Every structure is written in C-alpha cells, then in structure tokens.
Amino acid sequence: MIKVVKFGGSSLASAGQFAKVGDIIRSDESRKYVVPSAPGKRNAKDTKVTDMLYDCYAAAEAEEEFKPKLKKIKDRYDAIINGLNLKLSLEEEFRIIAENFAKKAGSDYAASRGEYLNGIIMAAYLGYDFIDAAEVVFFDENGEFDADKTDKVLSARLEKSEKAVIPGFYGAKEDGSVVTFSRGGSDITGSIVAKAAKADMYENWTDVSGFLIADPRIIKNPEVIKVITYRELRELSYMGATVLHEDAVFPVRKAGIPINIRNTNAPEDEGTLIVESTCHQSKYTVTGIAGKKGFVAVNIDKDMMNSEVGFGRKVLQAFEQNGISFEHVPSGIDTMTVFVHQEEFVGKEQQVLSAIHRLAQPDTIDLEADLALIAVVGRGMRSTRGTAGRIFSALAHANVNVKMIDQGSSELNIIIGVANNDFETAIEAIYDIFVKTQL
Ligand SMILES: Nc1ncnc2c1ncn2[C@@H]1O[C@H](COP(=O)(O)OP(=O)(O)O)[C@@H](O)[C@H]1O
Ligand SMILES: N[C@@H](CC(=O)OP(=O)(O)O)C(=O)O
C-alpha cells in the first residue's frame, strides 16, 4: 500500500504544525511520499511565505534593498527548525537565494524557494530522502506542464527511494529554469506524484475536515461532503471552492487513484473521499455549492437570431480574437449572453464590442458588470424533480434577483448569475433550502 500525502501551507505554518504532520506520517507506514507546501498563515493576520517571497523578489527586481525582507523569511524557517530541535542550517541555501535574487532569477524561482526549503526541513525531520522537484517535474519551453516526461522521470526516480519528500508547486524547463504552477499548485504536484508512484491513495491534508458543502467563510460550520465524484469536484473547484486546485484532479483521475481530503488539526476525522463514481448517495439533492464574483454579462440582441446560421460562432469569434475565454453562454430566441471574467474583459471591452458589431451585426449589445456566478452541483439532481424551482423560490424569499440560470446538459450542475452584492446572501439561501431546512 502506497499513500502520497500533500500538506498545505496551513498544515506547515509553524513547528507545532510540523509536529502534528510528523505524527500523522509516522502513524501510517504507507505514507511514503510527502509533498509539502511552503509555510502558510499562522493566524488570520499572518502572511504566507510564498507572498513574502514574491514581495522580497519584487524589491530585488526593482534594485531596492531586499536583504531585510529575506532575513524575515529566514527567521520563519529558523523558528521551525529550532522548534523541532533539528540540527540543520539554511545559511548556505539563503546565501545562494540572495545571490540569485540579485541576479534576477525570476519570480517563479523566488516563489518556489518556499516549498524547496520546507521540503529540506521536512526530509530532515522525517529522515526521508529529499528529491528536488526541479529534477523530476518538467515544463516545456512555453512553460506548459509536460505530463509525459514528468511521469517517466519521476516514476523512475521514486522507484529508487522507498520514502521521499518532493516539494510542491514547481518544476523546471529543460534548461533548468524554475517554473511554478499557478497559486495553490502544490495540490497538482501531489496528484502528479501519486500517479507516478502508482499510489493507492492521494491524501491532501489541509485545515478543514474535508470538502464542505459550502465555503466556511460564508456559511458557519457547513456539513462535510463524505463522498464526491471527480466531476462534481471539478465543477466546484473550478467555481471557487479553493480547497483543492482545479487542475489537481486530472493526473489522479486518469490513474483511478482516489483523493482523500483530511484535516491536520483533526486527523481522526475521515474527511472527504473523491472517487470516479460511486453508489454512495449523497445525503442531500445537492452535493456542494460554490461561486465566484467578478463577471460581466455581454447581452447581444438580434431579431431572427435563431434562424441565422453561424451567429453564435461569429459572436464567440470576437472574444477569441481578443484572447478572452468565456464562461457561460445562455441564450434565448433573439438574445444571446456571454459571461466573461471582468478582469480579463475590461481592458479590451471596446475592441470586443466592435469585433462583435463587425462580425455578427447585432441590433444591440449591452453590458452588465459586477456579477457573480454560483454553481449548485450534485449527482443527485438528475433524479430529482424541481431543483431549479427550489433554487428560484429560495432566492426570491431572500430578495435576491436572479440574472441568469443555466442548467448544464449533464444535469450535474445549475449555474446562477446574481449581482456581486447578493453573492453571500444567495449562497446562504441555497444552503438553507437544500441542507438546513430541506424544504
Ligand atoms: N467547499 C469548501 N470546503 C472546504 N474548504 C473550503 C471550501 N471552499 C473554500 N474553502 C477554503 O479552503 C481552505 C483550504 O484551502 P487552502 O487555503 O488552499 O489550504 P492549504 O493551505 O491547506 O492548501 C479552507 O480553510 C477554506 O477556508
Ligand atoms: N505555496 C504556494 C503553493 C500552494 O499550494 O500552497 P497551499 O498548499 O498553501 O495552498 C501558494 O501559496 O500558492
């Protein structure tokens, strides 16, 4: 039995947290490969080491004094080393890092040092081998993750180590330059390592007792989801449930390895099991609710639109030409709406509008900004009638105006558009009707 265990920043923020992680690993012989993140926040007001590194490197790049900032980062690691009574010095590592910062080695290199150094400490603490991710996780010349090469090299390397620590979040290009995944990317490394190790389980340890039905920052003490499918999870993490990086599902899913989300601060809790498919019926019609703020709806009207062959393609081409991806495209008989990320759209707004005019000759286009999208996800929805109706009535009772509703053809999710300002109220209302009161 082989388990790959990833510990998030919150699980490794201090010596006390490291000690809990040590106990968890030592309590199960099969926890052979460990993927650590960089130290996260010790309390709500604290700063993640990754953010300290970005900030320190920005100073180096601007040719400002960066050494005091680097010293603060070193202090965080030294506090962990001393708290664990380890005989380990990071003096030489920090000398090299300072040298590379002065040489402007890049912000990816800078950020990756958070995981790299934590990996060195973790390996020393556990007595495991240390494998630098730059030697086993590869990116191509365009900075895209190279899954095939990584799997080949990493599997061969893991065969030589019975127990090892592989830092999360980064890898390297052929020329050795470091590349990171997007934020939260240690989850992806964990998944890649699990696939390469042919693990039986990928455990992802964090600071909550599993995937919760809704974001705990919005709903107080939400219930834990016991079993969820990869597809449901993908919908939820894509729509903002940040507990697992949205791309972390792919490597393990291909290999059929289940993921178990666990809580470092409550290791006895079973957490959430993420599987390909299951007979386990979820307790409620809805498995989970997640959402994101910051969308713009581009509403396009044209009489007889439905009979014009190629209209939709022309509209979407206008977005494509400007490098903008779309989220949802609900449509009516003479109307079509394209939801895009506000951040991506604002700078190119007028170019996109003139491209739509040029390509599709609509009657009118209007824009609605500051919208949020909420995904209500559940494998149980397919066999239950009236789900959309319940959502509508819950939102109407909560005085939330529904701007859009879109049921995915898989019947696995319903997407609802509301004003940013109504986001939290809407999630509370939906949670309330499906979970709390089950009306
Ligand atoms: N549906 C959800 N279930 C659980 N946690 C969620 C959910 N949505 C958002 N979160 C947030 O995700 C956090 C865990 O993810 P993250 O901060 O990346 O942890 P780590 O530092 O362990 O990688 C939780 O503390 C919680 O605030
Ligand atoms: N340390 C990186 C990568 C990561 O995965 O961190 P965490 O496991 O704390 O979300 C970040 O902050 O983005």
Coordinates of N, CA, C and O in Angstrom, one line a residue, residues 173-322:
K173 N 12.2 23.8 -16.6 CA 12.3 23.6 -18.0 C 13.5 22.8 -18.3 O 14.4 22.7 -17.4
E174 N 13.7 22.4 -19.5 CA 14.9 21.6 -20.0 C 16.2 22.4 -19.6 O 17.1 21.7 -19.1
D175 N 16.2 23.7 -19.7 CA 17.4 24.5 -19.4 C 17.6 24.7 -17.9 O 18.5 25.4 -17.4
G176 N 16.7 24.1 -17.0 CA 16.9 24.2 -15.6 C 16.2 25.4 -15.0 O 16.1 25.5 -13.7
S177 N 15.6 26.3 -15.8 CA 15.0 27.4 -15.1 C 13.7 27.0 -14.5 O 12.9 26.2 -15.1
V178 N 13.4 27.5 -13.3 CA 12.3 27.1 -12.5 C 11.0 27.7 -13.0 O 10.9 28.9 -13.4
V179 N 9.9 26.9 -13.0 CA 8.6 27.3 -13.4 C 7.6 26.9 -12.2 O 7.8 25.7 -11.8
T180 N 6.7 27.7 -11.9 CA 5.7 27.3 -10.9 C 4.4 27.0 -11.5 O 4.1 27.6 -12.6
F181 N 3.6 26.2 -10.9 CA 2.1 26.1 -11.3 C 1.5 27.4 -10.8 O 2.1 28.2 -10.1
S182 N 0.2 27.6 -11.0 CA -0.5 28.8 -10.5 C -0.7 28.6 -9.0 O -0.4 27.5 -8.5
R183 N -1.1 29.6 -8.3 CA -1.2 29.6 -6.9 C -2.0 28.4 -6.4 O -3.0 28.0 -7.0
G184 N -1.6 27.8 -5.3 CA -2.2 26.6 -4.8 C -1.8 25.4 -5.5 O -2.3 24.3 -5.2
G185 N -0.7 25.5 -6.3 CA -0.3 24.4 -7.2 C 0.4 23.2 -6.5 O 0.6 22.2 -7.2
S186 N 0.6 23.3 -5.3 CA 1.2 22.1 -4.6 C 0.2 20.9 -4.7 O 0.6 19.7 -4.7
D187 N -1.1 21.2 -4.7 CA -2.1 20.2 -4.9 C -1.8 19.4 -6.2 O -2.1 18.2 -6.3
I188 N -1.4 20.1 -7.2 CA -1.2 19.5 -8.5 C 0.1 18.6 -8.4 O 0.0 17.4 -8.9
T189 N 1.1 19.1 -7.8 CA 2.3 18.2 -7.6 C 1.9 16.9 -6.9 O 2.4 15.8 -7.2
G190 N 1.1 17.1 -5.8 CA 0.7 15.9 -5.1 C 0.1 14.9 -6.0 O 0.3 13.6 -5.9
S191 N -0.8 15.4 -6.8 CA -1.5 14.5 -7.8 C -0.6 13.8 -8.8 O -0.7 12.6 -9.1
I192 N 0.4 14.6 -9.2 CA 1.4 14.1 -10.2 C 2.3 13.0 -9.5 O 2.5 11.9 -10.1
V193 N 2.6 13.2 -8.3 CA 3.5 12.3 -7.6 C 2.7 11.0 -7.3 O 3.2 9.9 -7.5
A194 N 1.4 11.1 -7.0 CA 0.5 10.0 -6.7 C 0.4 9.1 -8.0 O 0.5 7.9 -7.9
K195 N 0.3 9.7 -9.1 CA 0.2 9.0 -10.3 C 1.5 8.2 -10.6 O 1.6 7.0 -10.9
A196 N 2.7 9.0 -10.5 CA 4.0 8.4 -10.8 C 4.3 7.3 -9.8 O 5.0 6.3 -10.2
A197 N 3.9 7.4 -8.6 CA 4.2 6.4 -7.5 C 3.2 5.2 -7.6 O 3.3 4.2 -6.9
K198 N 2.2 5.3 -8.5 CA 1.1 4.3 -8.6 C 0.5 4.1 -7.2 O 0.3 3.0 -6.8
A199 N 0.2 5.2 -6.6 CA -0.3 5.1 -5.2 C -1.7 4.6 -5.2 O -2.4 4.6 -6.2
D200 N -2.0 4.1 -4.0 CA -3.4 3.6 -3.8 C -4.3 4.7 -3.3 O -5.5 4.6 -3.4
M201 N -3.7 5.8 -2.8 CA -4.5 6.9 -2.3 C -3.6 8.2 -2.3 O -2.4 8.2 -2.0
Y202 N -4.3 9.3 -2.7 CA -3.7 10.6 -2.6 C -4.4 11.3 -1.4 O -5.5 11.7 -1.6
E203 N -3.6 11.5 -0.3 CA -4.2 12.2 0.8 C -3.8 13.7 0.7 O -2.6 14.0 0.6
N204 N -4.8 14.6 0.8 CA -4.5 16.0 0.7 C -4.9 16.6 2.1 O -6.1 16.7 2.4
W205 N -3.9 17.0 2.9 CA -4.1 17.4 4.3 C -4.2 18.9 4.3 O -3.3 19.6 3.9
T206 N -5.3 19.4 4.9 CA -5.4 20.9 5.0 C -6.0 21.3 6.4 O -5.7 20.6 7.3
D207 N -6.7 22.4 6.4 CA -7.1 22.9 7.7 C -8.7 22.8 7.9 O -9.2 23.4 8.8
V208 N -9.3 22.0 7.1 CA -10.7 21.7 7.2 C -10.9 20.2 7.1 O -10.2 19.5 6.5
S209 N -12.0 19.7 7.7 CA -12.2 18.3 7.8 C -12.9 17.7 6.5 O -13.8 16.9 6.6
G210 N -12.4 18.2 5.4 CA -12.9 17.7 4.1 C -13.5 18.8 3.3 O -13.4 20.0 3.7
F211 N -14.0 18.3 2.2 CA -14.7 19.3 1.3 C -16.0 19.6 1.9 O -16.8 18.7 2.2
L212 N -16.3 20.9 2.1 CA -17.5 21.2 2.8 C -18.6 21.6 1.8 O -18.3 22.0 0.6
I213 N -19.9 21.4 2.1 CA -20.9 21.7 1.2 C -20.8 23.1 0.6 O -21.1 23.4 -0.5
A214 N -20.4 24.1 1.5 CA -20.2 25.4 1.0 C -19.0 26.0 1.7 O -18.5 25.5 2.7
D215 N -18.5 27.1 1.2 CA -17.3 27.8 1.7 C -17.6 28.2 3.2 O -18.5 28.9 3.5
P216 N -16.7 27.7 4.1 CA -16.9 28.0 5.5 C -16.7 29.5 5.8 O -17.1 29.9 6.9
R217 N -16.2 30.3 4.9 CA -16.1 31.7 5.2 C -17.4 32.4 4.9 O -17.6 33.6 5.3
I218 N -18.3 31.7 4.3 CA -19.7 32.3 4.0 C -20.7 31.6 4.9 O -21.6 32.3 5.5
I219 N -20.6 30.3 5.0 CA -21.6 29.5 5.8 C -20.9 29.1 7.1 O -19.8 28.5 7.0
K220 N -21.5 29.3 8.2 CA -20.9 28.9 9.5 C -21.1 27.3 9.6 O -22.1 26.8 9.5
N221 N -20.0 26.7 9.9 CA -20.0 25.2 10.2 C -20.7 24.4 9.1 O -21.7 23.7 9.5
P222 N -20.4 24.5 7.9 CA -21.1 23.7 6.9 C -20.8 22.3 7.1 O -19.8 21.9 7.6
E223 N -21.7 21.4 6.6 CA -21.5 20.0 6.7 C -20.4 19.5 5.7 O -20.2 20.1 4.7
V224 N -19.8 18.4 6.1 CA -18.7 17.8 5.3 C -19.3 16.9 4.2 O -20.3 16.2 4.5
I225 N -18.8 17.0 3.0 CA -19.3 16.0 2.0 C -18.5 14.7 2.2 O -17.2 14.7 2.2
K226 N -19.2 13.6 2.4 CA -18.4 12.3 2.6 C -17.8 11.8 1.4 O -16.6 11.4 1.4
V227 N -18.6 11.7 0.3 CA -18.1 11.1 -0.9 C -18.5 12.1 -2.1 O -19.7 12.5 -2.1
I228 N -17.6 12.4 -3.0 CA -17.9 13.2 -4.1 C -17.2 12.7 -5.3 O -16.1 12.0 -5.2
T229 N -17.8 12.8 -6.5 CA -17.1 12.3 -7.7 C -16.1 13.4 -8.2 O -16.3 14.6 -8.0
Y230 N -15.2 12.9 -9.0 CA -14.2 13.8 -9.7 C -14.9 14.9 -10.4 O -14.5 16.1 -10.4
R231 N -16.0 14.5 -11.1 CA -16.7 15.5 -12.0 C -17.4 16.6 -11.1 O -17.3 17.8 -11.4
E232 N -18.0 16.2 -10.0 CA -18.6 17.2 -9.1 C -17.6 18.1 -8.6 O -17.7 19.3 -8.5
L233 N -16.5 17.5 -8.2 CA -15.4 18.2 -7.5 C -14.8 19.3 -8.5 O -14.5 20.4 -8.2
R234 N -14.6 18.8 -9.7 CA -14.1 19.7 -10.8 C -15.0 20.9 -10.9 O -14.5 22.1 -11.0
E235 N -16.3 20.7 -11.0 CA -17.2 21.8 -11.1 C -17.1 22.8 -9.9 O -17.1 24.0 -10.1
L236 N -17.0 22.2 -8.7 CA -16.9 23.0 -7.5 C -15.6 23.8 -7.4 O -15.6 24.9 -7.1
S237 N -14.5 23.1 -7.7 CA -13.2 23.8 -7.5 C -13.0 24.8 -8.6 O -12.5 25.9 -8.4
Y238 N -13.5 24.5 -9.8 CA -13.4 25.5 -10.9 C -14.2 26.7 -10.5 O -13.8 27.9 -10.8
M239 N -15.3 26.5 -9.8 CA -16.2 27.7 -9.4 C -15.8 28.2 -8.1 O -16.6 28.9 -7.4
G240 N -14.6 28.0 -7.6 CA -14.1 28.8 -6.5 C -14.0 28.1 -5.1 O -13.6 28.7 -4.2
A241 N -14.3 26.8 -5.0 CA -14.1 26.1 -3.8 C -12.6 25.8 -3.7 O -12.1 24.9 -4.4
T242 N -11.9 26.6 -3.0 CA -10.4 26.6 -3.1 C -9.7 25.5 -2.4 O -8.4 25.5 -2.4
V243 N -10.4 24.6 -1.8 CA -9.7 23.6 -1.0 C -8.7 22.7 -1.8 O -7.7 22.3 -1.4
L244 N -9.1 22.5 -3.1 CA -8.2 21.7 -3.9 C -8.0 22.5 -5.3 O -9.0 22.9 -5.8
H245 N -6.8 22.6 -5.8 CA -6.6 23.3 -7.0 C -7.4 22.7 -8.1 O -7.4 21.4 -8.2
E246 N -8.0 23.5 -9.0 CA -8.9 22.9 -10.0 C -8.2 21.9 -11.0 O -8.8 21.1 -11.5
D247 N -6.9 22.0 -11.1 CA -6.2 21.1 -12.0 C -5.6 19.9 -11.3 O -5.0 19.0 -12.0
A248 N -5.8 19.8 -10.0 CA -5.2 18.7 -9.3 C -6.0 17.4 -9.6 O -5.4 16.3 -9.3
V249 N -7.1 17.5 -10.1 CA -7.9 16.2 -10.4 C -7.4 15.4 -11.5 O -7.4 14.2 -11.5
F250 N -6.8 16.1 -12.6 CA -6.5 15.3 -13.8 C -5.5 14.1 -13.6 O -5.9 13.0 -14.1
P251 N -4.3 14.3 -13.1 CA -3.4 13.2 -13.0 C -4.0 12.0 -12.3 O -3.9 10.8 -12.8
V252 N -4.6 12.2 -11.1 CA -5.0 11.0 -10.4 C -6.3 10.4 -11.0 O -6.5 9.2 -10.9
R253 N -7.1 11.3 -11.6 CA -8.3 10.8 -12.2 C -8.0 9.8 -13.3 O -8.6 8.7 -13.4
K254 N -7.0 10.1 -14.1 CA -6.6 9.3 -15.2 C -6.1 7.9 -14.7 O -6.3 6.9 -15.3
A255 N -5.5 8.0 -13.5 CA -4.9 6.7 -13.0 C -5.9 6.0 -12.0 O -5.5 5.0 -11.4
G256 N -7.0 6.6 -11.8 CA -8.0 5.9 -11.0 C -7.7 5.9 -9.5 O -8.0 5.0 -8.8
I257 N -6.9 6.9 -9.1 CA -6.5 7.0 -7.7 C -7.4 7.9 -6.9 O -7.6 9.1 -7.3
P258 N -8.1 7.4 -5.8 CA -9.0 8.3 -5.1 C -8.2 9.4 -4.3 O -7.0 9.2 -3.9
I259 N -8.8 10.5 -4.0 CA -8.2 11.6 -3.2 C -9.0 11.6 -1.9 O -10.2 11.5 -1.9
N260 N -8.3 11.7 -0.8 CA -8.9 11.9 0.5 C -8.5 13.2 1.1 O -7.3 13.4 1.3
I261 N -9.4 14.1 1.3 CA -9.1 15.4 1.9 C -9.2 15.2 3.4 O -10.2 14.8 3.9
R262 N -8.1 15.6 4.1 CA -8.1 15.4 5.6 C -7.7 16.6 6.3 O -7.1 17.5 5.7
N263 N -7.9 16.6 7.6 CA -7.6 17.8 8.4 C -6.5 17.5 9.3 O -6.6 16.7 10.2
T264 N -5.4 18.2 9.2 CA -4.2 18.1 10.0 C -4.5 18.3 11.5 O -3.9 17.7 12.4
N265 N -5.5 19.2 11.7 CA -5.8 19.6 13.1 C -6.8 18.6 13.7 O -7.2 18.8 14.9
A266 N -7.4 17.7 12.9 CA -8.4 16.7 13.4 C -8.1 15.4 12.6 O -9.0 15.0 11.8
P267 N -7.0 14.8 12.8 CA -6.6 13.7 12.0 C -7.6 12.5 12.1 O -7.6 11.6 11.2
E268 N -8.3 12.4 13.2 CA -9.3 11.3 13.3 C -10.5 11.4 12.4 O -11.2 10.5 12.1
D269 N -10.8 12.6 11.9 CA -11.9 12.8 11.0 C -11.7 12.1 9.7 O -10.5 12.2 9.2
E270 N -12.7 11.5 9.2 CA -12.5 10.7 7.9 C -12.3 11.6 6.7 O -11.7 11.2 5.7
G271 N -12.8 12.8 6.7 CA -12.6 13.8 5.6 C -13.5 13.4 4.4 O -14.5 12.7 4.6
T272 N -13.1 13.9 3.3 CA -13.9 13.6 2.0 C -13.2 12.7 1.1 O -12.0 12.8 0.9
L273 N -13.9 11.7 0.6 CA -13.3 10.8 -0.4 C -13.8 11.2 -1.8 O -15.0 11.4 -2.0
I274 N -12.8 11.4 -2.7 CA -13.1 11.9 -4.1 C -12.8 10.7 -5.0 O -11.7 10.2 -5.0
V275 N -13.9 10.2 -5.7 CA -13.8 9.0 -6.5 C -14.3 9.2 -7.9 O -15.0 10.2 -8.2
E276 N -14.0 8.2 -8.8 CA -14.5 8.3 -10.2 C -16.0 8.2 -10.2 O -16.7 9.0 -10.8
S277 N -16.6 7.1 -9.6 CA -18.0 7.0 -9.5 C -18.4 6.3 -8.2 O -17.5 5.6 -7.6
T278 N -19.6 6.4 -7.8 CA -19.9 5.8 -6.5 C -21.4 5.5 -6.4 O -22.3 6.1 -7.1
C279 N -21.8 4.4 -5.7 CA -23.2 4.1 -5.4 C -23.6 4.9 -4.2 O -24.8 4.9 -3.8
H280 N -22.7 5.5 -3.5 CA -23.0 6.2 -2.3 C -23.9 7.4 -2.6 O -23.5 8.3 -3.4
Q281 N -25.1 7.4 -2.1 CA -26.0 8.5 -2.4 C -25.7 9.7 -1.4 O -25.5 9.5 -0.2
S282 N -25.6 10.9 -2.0 CA -25.3 12.0 -1.1 C -26.5 12.3 -0.3 O -27.7 12.0 -0.7
K283 N -26.3 12.8 0.9 CA -27.3 13.0 1.9 C -28.4 13.9 1.4 O -29.6 13.8 1.7
Y284 N -28.0 14.9 0.6 CA -28.9 15.9 0.1 C -28.9 15.9 -1.4 O -28.0 15.3 -2.1
T285 N -29.9 16.5 -2.1 CA -30.0 16.6 -3.5 C -28.7 17.2 -4.1 O -28.2 16.9 -5.1
V286 N -28.3 18.2 -3.3 CA -27.1 19.0 -3.7 C -25.9 18.5 -3.0 O -25.9 18.2 -1.8
T287 N -24.8 18.2 -3.8 CA -23.5 17.8 -3.2 C -22.8 19.0 -2.6 O -22.2 19.0 -1.5
G288 N -22.7 20.1 -3.4 CA -22.0 21.3 -3.0 C -22.4 22.5 -3.7 O -23.1 22.5 -4.7
I289 N -22.0 23.7 -3.1 CA -22.3 25.0 -3.7 C -21.0 25.8 -3.7 O -20.4 25.9 -2.6
A290 N -20.7 26.4 -4.8 CA -19.5 27.3 -4.8 C -19.8 28.4 -5.8 O -20.7 28.4 -6.6
G291 N -18.9 29.4 -5.8 CA -19.2 30.5 -6.7 C -18.0 31.5 -6.7 O -17.1 31.4 -5.9
K292 N -18.1 32.4 -7.7 CA -17.1 33.4 -7.9 C -17.7 34.7 -8.2 O -18.7 34.7 -8.9
K293 N -17.1 35.8 -7.8 CA -17.5 37.1 -8.1 C -16.8 37.6 -9.3 O -15.8 37.0 -9.7
G294 N -17.2 38.7 -9.9 CA -16.4 39.4 -10.9 C -16.6 39.0 -12.3 O -15.6 38.7 -13.0
F295 N -17.8 38.9 -12.7 CA -18.1 38.6 -14.1 C -18.9 39.8 -14.8 O -19.5 40.6 -14.1
V296 N -18.8 39.8 -16.1 CA -19.6 40.7 -16.9 C -20.4 39.9 -17.9 O -20.0 38.9 -18.4
A297 N -21.7 40.3 -18.0 CA -22.6 39.7 -19.0 C -22.7 40.6 -20.2 O -23.0 41.8 -20.1
V298 N -22.3 40.0 -21.4 CA -22.4 40.8 -22.6 C -23.7 40.3 -23.3 O -23.8 39.1 -23.8
N299 N -24.8 41.1 -23.3 CA -26.1 40.7 -23.8 C -26.2 41.2 -25.3 O -26.0 42.4 -25.6
I300 N -26.4 40.2 -26.1 CA -26.5 40.6 -27.6 C -27.9 40.2 -28.1 O -28.4 39.1 -27.9
D301 N -28.5 41.2 -28.8 CA -29.8 41.0 -29.3 C -29.8 41.1 -30.8 O -29.1 42.0 -31.4
K302 N -30.5 40.3 -31.5 CA -30.7 40.5 -32.9 C -32.0 39.7 -33.3 O -32.2 38.6 -33.0
D303 N -32.9 40.5 -34.0 CA -34.1 39.8 -34.5 C -33.8 38.7 -35.4 O -32.9 38.8 -36.2
M304 N -34.5 37.6 -35.2 CA -34.4 36.4 -36.0 C -33.0 35.7 -35.8 O -32.5 35.0 -36.7
M305 N -32.4 36.0 -34.7 CA -31.0 35.4 -34.4 C -31.0 33.9 -34.6 O -30.1 33.3 -35.1
N306 N -32.2 33.3 -34.1 CA -32.2 31.8 -34.1 C -32.2 31.2 -35.5 O -31.7 30.0 -35.6
S307 N -32.6 31.9 -36.5 CA -32.5 31.3 -37.8 C -31.3 31.7 -38.6 O -31.1 31.3 -39.7
E308 N -30.4 32.5 -38.0 CA -29.2 32.9 -38.7 C -28.1 31.8 -38.4 O -27.5 31.8 -37.3
V309 N -27.7 31.1 -39.4 CA -26.7 30.0 -39.2 C -25.4 30.7 -39.0 O -25.0 31.6 -39.7
G310 N -24.7 30.2 -37.9 CA -23.3 30.7 -37.6 C -23.3 32.0 -36.8 O -22.2 32.5 -36.5
F311 N -24.4 32.4 -36.3 CA -24.4 33.7 -35.5 C -23.6 33.5 -34.2 O -22.7 34.3 -33.9
G312 N -23.8 32.4 -33.5 CA -23.1 32.2 -32.2 C -21.6 32.1 -32.5 O -20.8 32.6 -31.7
R313 N -21.2 31.4 -33.6 CA -19.8 31.3 -33.8 C -19.2 32.7 -34.1 O -18.1 33.0 -33.6
K314 N -19.9 33.5 -34.8 CA -19.3 34.9 -35.1 C -19.1 35.7 -33.8 O -18.1 36.4 -33.6
V315 N -20.1 35.6 -32.9 CA -20.0 36.3 -31.7 C -18.8 35.8 -30.8 O -18.0 36.6 -30.4
L316 N -18.7 34.5 -30.8 CA -17.6 33.9 -29.9 C -16.3 34.2 -30.6 O -15.3 34.3 -29.9
Q317 N -16.3 34.3 -31.9 CA -15.0 34.6 -32.6 C -14.5 36.0 -32.1 O -13.3 36.2 -32.0
A318 N -15.4 36.9 -31.9 CA -15.0 38.2 -31.4 C -14.2 38.2 -30.1 O -13.3 38.9 -29.9
F319 N -14.7 37.2 -29.2 CA -14.0 37.1 -28.0 C -12.6 36.4 -28.2 O -11.6 36.7 -27.6
E320 N -12.7 35.4 -29.1 CA -11.5 34.6 -29.3 C -10.4 35.5 -29.9 O -9.2 35.4 -29.5
Q321 N -10.8 36.3 -30.9 CA -9.8 37.2 -31.5 C -9.1 38.1 -30.5 O -8.0 38.6 -30.7
N322 N -9.8 38.4 -29.4 CA -9.2 39.2 -28.4 C -8.6 38.5 -27.2 O -8.3 39.0 -26.1

